[in-house]
Structure formats: C-alpha cells, structure tokens
Coordinates of C-alpha atoms in Angstrom, one line a residue:
M13 CA 79.5 -91.2 26.3
P14 CA 77.0 -92.2 29.0
E15 CA 73.6 -90.5 29.0
L16 CA 73.8 -87.5 31.3
R17 CA 70.5 -88.0 33.1
Q18 CA 69.3 -87.9 36.6
L19 CA 70.1 -91.3 38.2
T20 CA 67.9 -92.2 41.1
R21 CA 68.8 -95.1 43.3
T22 CA 66.2 -97.8 44.1
P23 CA 66.3 -98.9 47.7
A24 CA 67.8 -102.4 47.9
G25 CA 65.5 -105.2 48.6
P26 CA 64.8 -108.8 47.6
G27 CA 65.2 -109.2 43.8
V28 CA 66.3 -105.5 43.4
L29 CA 69.7 -104.7 41.9
T30 CA 71.6 -101.5 42.7
A31 CA 74.3 -100.3 40.3
T32 CA 77.0 -97.6 40.6
V33 CA 76.9 -94.5 38.5
P34 CA 78.8 -94.7 35.2
R35 CA 82.5 -94.7 36.0
E36 CA 83.3 -91.9 33.4
L37 CA 81.2 -89.5 35.5
V38 CA 83.5 -89.9 38.5
H39 CA 86.8 -90.1 36.6
R40 CA 87.5 -93.7 37.4
V41 CA 88.4 -96.6 35.1
A42 CA 88.0 -99.5 37.6
V43 CA 84.4 -100.1 38.4
A44 CA 85.5 -101.3 41.9
E45 CA 86.7 -97.7 42.6
V46 CA 83.4 -96.1 41.9
L47 CA 81.7 -95.3 45.2
L48 CA 78.5 -93.4 44.1
T49 CA 75.2 -95.2 43.3
G50 CA 72.8 -92.4 42.4
W51 CA 71.8 -88.8 42.7
T52 CA 68.7 -86.5 42.8
R53 CA 68.3 -82.8 42.6
T54 CA 66.4 -81.4 45.6
D55 CA 66.6 -77.7 44.7
T56 CA 68.3 -75.5 42.2
D57 CA 71.8 -76.1 43.5
R58 CA 71.1 -78.7 46.1
F59 CA 71.5 -82.5 45.6
T60 CA 71.3 -85.8 47.5
I61 CA 73.8 -88.4 46.4
T62 CA 73.9 -92.1 47.5
A63 CA 77.0 -94.2 47.8
Q64 CA 78.2 -97.6 48.9
W65 CA 81.5 -98.2 50.8
P66 CA 83.2 -101.6 50.5
R67 CA 84.0 -103.6 53.6
S68 CA 87.5 -104.3 52.4
H69 CA 89.9 -102.0 50.5
R70 CA 93.7 -101.6 50.6
L71 CA 93.5 -97.9 51.3
H72 CA 90.0 -97.0 52.4
V73 CA 89.6 -99.5 55.2
S74 CA 91.9 -99.8 58.2
P75 CA 94.5 -102.6 58.1
D76 CA 92.6 -104.6 60.7
G77 CA 89.3 -104.2 58.7
S78 CA 87.5 -102.5 61.6
A79 CA 87.0 -98.9 60.3
Y80 CA 86.6 -96.8 57.3
E81 CA 89.4 -94.3 56.7
P82 CA 88.7 -90.6 56.7
L83 CA 90.2 -90.3 53.2
L84 CA 87.4 -92.6 52.0
V85 CA 85.0 -89.7 52.9
A86 CA 87.3 -87.4 51.0
E87 CA 87.2 -89.5 47.9
T88 CA 83.4 -89.9 48.1
V89 CA 83.0 -86.1 48.3
R90 CA 85.5 -85.7 45.4
Q91 CA 83.5 -88.1 43.3
C92 CA 80.3 -86.1 44.1
G93 CA 81.7 -83.0 42.4
A94 CA 82.7 -84.8 39.2
L95 CA 79.3 -86.5 39.0
L96 CA 77.4 -83.3 39.5
A97 CA 79.6 -81.3 37.1
H98 CA 78.9 -83.7 34.3
A99 CA 75.3 -84.8 35.1
A100 CA 73.8 -81.7 36.6
Y101 CA 75.8 -78.8 35.1
E102 CA 76.5 -80.5 31.7
V103 CA 80.3 -80.2 31.7
P104 CA 81.4 -82.4 28.7
L105 CA 83.3 -85.6 29.3
G106 CA 86.9 -85.1 28.4
H107 CA 87.3 -81.8 30.2
Q108 CA 90.2 -81.8 32.6
F109 CA 89.4 -81.1 36.3
V110 CA 91.7 -79.4 38.7
L111 CA 91.2 -79.8 42.5
R112 CA 91.8 -76.5 44.2
E113 CA 90.7 -77.0 47.8
L114 CA 89.4 -79.9 49.8
R115 CA 88.3 -80.2 53.4
V116 CA 86.8 -83.1 55.3
D117 CA 86.0 -83.4 59.0
T118 CA 85.0 -86.9 60.2
R119 CA 83.6 -88.4 63.4
P120 CA 85.7 -91.6 63.6
E121 CA 83.4 -93.2 66.2
H122 CA 80.8 -93.5 63.4
L123 CA 83.2 -95.0 60.8
A124 CA 83.1 -98.6 62.0
V125 CA 82.8 -101.3 59.3
G126 CA 79.7 -103.3 59.8
A127 CA 78.3 -106.6 58.7
A128 CA 77.3 -105.2 55.2
P129 CA 78.8 -102.5 53.0
A130 CA 77.9 -99.0 54.4
E131 CA 75.5 -96.9 52.3
P132 CA 76.0 -93.3 53.2
V133 CA 73.8 -90.4 51.9
I134 CA 75.6 -87.2 51.0
D135 CA 73.7 -83.9 50.9
I136 CA 75.4 -81.4 48.6
T137 CA 74.9 -77.6 48.6
V138 CA 76.6 -75.8 45.7
G139 CA 77.6 -72.4 47.0
E140 CA 79.2 -71.0 43.9
V141 CA 79.1 -71.8 40.2
R142 CA 81.6 -69.7 38.3
R143 CA 81.0 -69.3 34.6
R144 CA 83.1 -68.4 31.6
A145 CA 81.4 -67.4 28.3
G146 CA 78.1 -68.5 29.8
R147 CA 79.3 -72.0 30.6
P148 CA 80.1 -73.4 34.1
A149 CA 83.9 -73.4 34.7
A150 CA 84.1 -74.0 38.4
L151 CA 82.2 -75.3 41.4
R152 CA 82.4 -74.8 45.1
Y153 CA 80.2 -76.9 47.3
D154 CA 79.6 -78.2 50.8
A155 CA 78.8 -81.7 51.8
V156 CA 77.1 -83.4 54.8
V157 CA 77.6 -87.2 55.0
R158 CA 75.1 -89.3 56.9
L159 CA 75.0 -92.9 57.7
G160 CA 71.9 -94.5 59.2
G161 CA 70.6 -90.9 59.7
E162 CA 73.6 -90.0 61.8
R163 CA 75.9 -87.1 60.6
I164 CA 79.3 -88.8 60.3
A165 CA 81.3 -86.1 58.4
T166 CA 81.2 -82.8 56.6
G167 CA 83.3 -81.6 53.7
G168 CA 83.7 -79.2 50.9
I169 CA 85.6 -78.8 47.6
A170 CA 86.5 -76.1 45.1
V171 CA 87.2 -77.5 41.6
T172 CA 87.8 -76.0 38.2
W173 CA 88.0 -77.5 34.7
T174 CA 89.0 -76.7 31.2
N175 CA 88.6 -78.2 27.8
E176 CA 91.3 -80.5 26.3
S177 CA 92.9 -78.0 23.9
A178 CA 93.2 -75.3 26.7
Y179 CA 94.6 -77.9 29.0
R180 CA 97.2 -79.0 26.5
R181 CA 98.4 -75.4 26.1
L182 CA 98.5 -75.0 29.9
R183 CA 100.5 -78.2 30.4
G184 CA 103.0 -77.5 27.5
G185 CA 102.9 -81.0 26.1
R186 CA 103.0 -82.7 29.5
T187 CA 99.7 -84.6 29.0
A188 CA 99.2 -88.2 29.9
D189 CA 98.7 -89.4 26.3
V190 CA 102.1 -88.3 25.0
G191 CA 104.0 -91.2 26.6
T192 CA 105.3 -92.0 30.1
L193 CA 107.3 -89.2 31.6
R194 CA 110.8 -90.1 32.9
L195 CA 110.4 -90.6 36.6
P196 CA 113.0 -89.9 39.2
Q197 CA 114.5 -92.9 41.0
P198 CA 112.3 -93.9 43.9
P199 CA 113.7 -93.7 47.4
P200 CA 115.9 -96.7 48.2
E201 CA 114.2 -97.1 51.5
L202 CA 110.6 -96.7 52.7
L203 CA 109.1 -96.3 56.2
P204 CA 107.8 -99.5 57.7
A205 CA 104.1 -99.9 56.7
D206 CA 102.8 -100.1 60.3
T207 CA 104.5 -96.8 61.1
V208 CA 102.2 -95.0 58.6
G209 CA 99.1 -97.1 59.3
R210 CA 99.3 -99.3 56.2
A211 CA 99.3 -103.1 55.7
L212 CA 101.2 -103.2 52.5
R213 CA 104.7 -101.9 51.7
A214 CA 103.3 -101.0 48.2
D215 CA 101.1 -98.4 49.8
V216 CA 103.8 -96.6 51.7
L217 CA 104.6 -93.2 50.2
L218 CA 107.4 -91.9 52.4
S219 CA 111.1 -92.5 52.8
P220 CA 112.7 -92.3 56.2
A221 CA 113.1 -88.7 57.3
V222 CA 116.3 -86.9 56.1
R223 CA 115.7 -84.6 58.9
P224 CA 112.9 -84.4 61.5
G225 CA 109.6 -84.0 59.7
R226 CA 111.0 -84.1 56.2
S227 CA 110.7 -87.1 53.9
R228 CA 110.9 -87.8 50.2
L229 CA 107.6 -88.8 48.4
R230 CA 107.4 -92.1 46.6
V231 CA 105.3 -92.0 43.5
D232 CA 104.4 -95.3 41.9
T233 CA 102.5 -94.7 38.6
G234 CA 101.5 -98.4 38.6
H235 CA 99.6 -98.1 41.9
P236 CA 96.1 -99.4 41.1
V237 CA 94.2 -96.8 43.2
F238 CA 96.2 -93.6 43.0
F239 CA 96.8 -94.2 39.3
D240 CA 93.5 -95.8 38.3
H241 CA 94.3 -94.4 34.9
P242 CA 97.3 -92.5 33.3
L243 CA 97.9 -89.1 34.7
D244 CA 100.3 -86.3 33.8
H245 CA 100.8 -85.1 37.4
I246 CA 100.7 -86.4 40.9
P247 CA 97.0 -86.8 41.9
G248 CA 95.5 -84.9 44.8
M249 CA 94.4 -88.0 46.6
L250 CA 98.0 -89.3 46.7
L251 CA 99.2 -86.0 48.2
L252 CA 96.4 -86.2 50.8
E253 CA 97.5 -89.8 51.7
A254 CA 101.1 -88.6 51.9
A255 CA 100.0 -85.9 54.4
R256 CA 98.1 -88.6 56.4
Q257 CA 101.2 -90.8 56.5
A258 CA 103.5 -87.9 57.4
V259 CA 101.3 -87.2 60.5
R260 CA 101.2 -90.9 61.4
A261 CA 104.9 -91.1 61.2
H262 CA 105.6 -87.8 63.0
G263 CA 106.8 -88.4 66.5
G264 CA 108.0 -91.9 65.6
D265 CA 105.3 -94.1 67.3
G266 CA 102.4 -93.8 64.8
S267 CA 100.0 -92.9 67.6
R268 CA 98.4 -89.9 65.9
V269 CA 95.3 -90.9 63.8
P270 CA 94.2 -88.3 61.3
V271 CA 90.5 -87.5 61.4
S272 CA 90.3 -84.2 59.4
F273 CA 92.0 -82.7 56.3
H274 CA 91.9 -79.0 55.1
A275 CA 94.0 -78.9 52.0
G276 CA 95.0 -76.4 49.3
F277 CA 96.4 -77.5 45.9
H278 CA 98.5 -74.6 44.6
Q279 CA 100.1 -76.0 41.4
Y280 CA 100.7 -79.2 39.6
A281 CA 103.0 -81.6 41.3
E282 CA 105.0 -82.9 38.4
L283 CA 105.8 -86.6 38.0
D284 CA 109.4 -86.2 36.9
R285 CA 110.7 -84.1 39.7
P286 CA 111.3 -85.1 43.4
V287 CA 108.7 -84.0 46.0
W288 CA 109.4 -83.6 49.7
M289 CA 106.7 -83.9 52.3
E290 CA 107.4 -81.7 55.4
V291 CA 105.7 -81.3 58.7
S292 CA 105.9 -77.5 58.9
A293 CA 104.0 -76.6 62.1
E294 CA 102.0 -78.0 65.0
D295 CA 99.2 -76.5 67.0
G296 CA 97.6 -78.8 69.5
A297 CA 96.0 -81.6 67.7
D298 CA 96.5 -80.0 64.3
V299 CA 99.6 -80.7 62.1
Q300 CA 100.5 -78.6 59.1
V301 CA 102.0 -80.6 56.2
V302 CA 103.4 -79.1 52.9
A303 CA 104.6 -80.7 49.7
L304 CA 107.6 -79.0 48.2
Q305 CA 108.9 -79.4 44.6
G306 CA 112.0 -77.4 44.2
E307 CA 111.4 -74.2 46.0
S308 CA 107.6 -74.2 45.5
V309 CA 104.9 -75.3 47.8
V310 CA 102.6 -77.3 45.6
F311 CA 100.3 -78.5 48.3
E312 CA 99.6 -77.8 51.9
C313 CA 97.2 -79.5 54.4
R314 CA 96.2 -78.9 58.0
V315 CA 95.6 -82.4 59.4
G316 CA 93.6 -82.8 62.6
A317 CA 94.7 -85.8 64.5
A318 CA 93.4 -87.8 67.5
A319 CA 95.3 -90.1 69.8
G320 CA 95.2 -93.7 68.5

C-alpha cells in the first residue's frame, strides 16, 4: 500500500524529474493511464491538483492529433476524486467506488495539443463529505481546470464507496475476482470509426441503429483503457464514451462534436446483459442519451454539442 501522504509536485526544469501519483490512488493499473502528478491542500476542503496530459492517446486525443478530447477532462476530474478520497480523507485502498454523477463543461478552443504534453492545474472544492459511523462514505466536489492560467473547463462529481465485504453482499457474488462473466455475443456489425470520431475500429462502441437513435452497445472486456483492470460491471467512462459516440453518429454525418457531459449513473450496468444506447431527446445543441438494460435506465447523460 502506497504511503498516503501529501504529494507536492516540483516544477519541471533542467535535471528535475516529475512522477505521477501512485497508480493505486487513482484506480489504474497501467502507469500510462495515470494523469495526476501531485496535490496540495489549500484549505480544509479545498485542494490544488496537478496533471499531465499525453500528446498522443487512442481515446483522449482526437484522431488527427490536434486536440484533447473533453472526456480526457472527465477522466482527470474522476481521478482527482479517487486520489483525494484515499490521500486526504483516508479511505482505505480496496474500498469499491461507485460513480453517481459526473458533469464536465469544456472550452474546446483551449484544448489544442501543443508542442509538449499539457500540464493542467485543477482546483477542487469539496462541497459535501457524507459520513457513516464517523467515517467518510461519499464526496461531492466541484473542479475548475486551468491550463497556462486560462480556465479551460469546469466539472463536478458525486461518488460513494463501500468496503469489500459490503460490496460483495451488494453484488451478490458478481465481483470481478470470481471469474469472467459470460458475455453476450457482440454486435455482428459496428458503425464506421470515422462516424463516431474514432480512428480505430476497436474503439467503436455502437452497432448500426436498429431504429433511429437506438444502437446496441459493444462491450470488449479486453479493451486496454476502459478495462485497465478486471471489473464486474460496465465502467462509467465507457458509458460516457458511448454517449459521445451516439451524439456523433446521430444525424448520420458525424458533424456534432460533444463539448459537455452531465451524467447520472442510476444502477450497475451488468456485463452479461445487452445494453442499448438511445438518443431520447434533443433541445437545441443538447442531446439526451440513455443506456437501457432490460426495462431499466442504468445511465443518462445530457451531451452539449457544437458544430464540427
């Protein structure tokens, strides 16, 4: 278990090395997927976190390499919550985290990839710490993301967690360490990668629409980013990416470029049951996307889009 101490980042310079935070603290196995480099407490429930964004990434950078994707901001803000829960609020490693809400609003004109990896600074304000038996059990926080002193995005998350034994009871034996769940057959066809703003077919999550605005979700548990480690349910970041792809594909020409996401995660999306992504409503530039499993809405997201 890594030492849960305050990690302060040293400004880069000649002969100075900068490391990421321990991967366990942001719930990643691959070091390459760790985005955060340090943190400091500025007040009781206020923090400043530093990060580094890669210039090349199969999901987090646009296919032409020119811009960072808004969901990179979402993943950065998500990692901030995991880091602070463990390092600042002393949540034990091994507790299971559940994402309840996520929102991120970006300014895409400030998300260009430069000549060096971007090093954003994230200011976090924790608005609520819910406790159970005197111990922190949930966080709700707001984030402001700056790059070169310019505000490039805002965000916020609500997250809860529970210990391993309680989680096992909650999941009824469907935990990731009991063996691979039997997965439904993947869709025989997938949308063209360029239709959903991706370069690789392996990153396409949607089948062709069975009716306007409704597509089956593809879940590949071998995907190195979405399934960086074994999971017993479909991860929230995969559902967000599916919402992004649904908006890109809606209308048929891929001209809508998502720039904001306001999402609610209502229940676990199970790996062994089909999921359908559905564009349920439109209001100007906003598109409402839901994920359905059986008759249940497991996830919904209002996606703000701009003309590409």
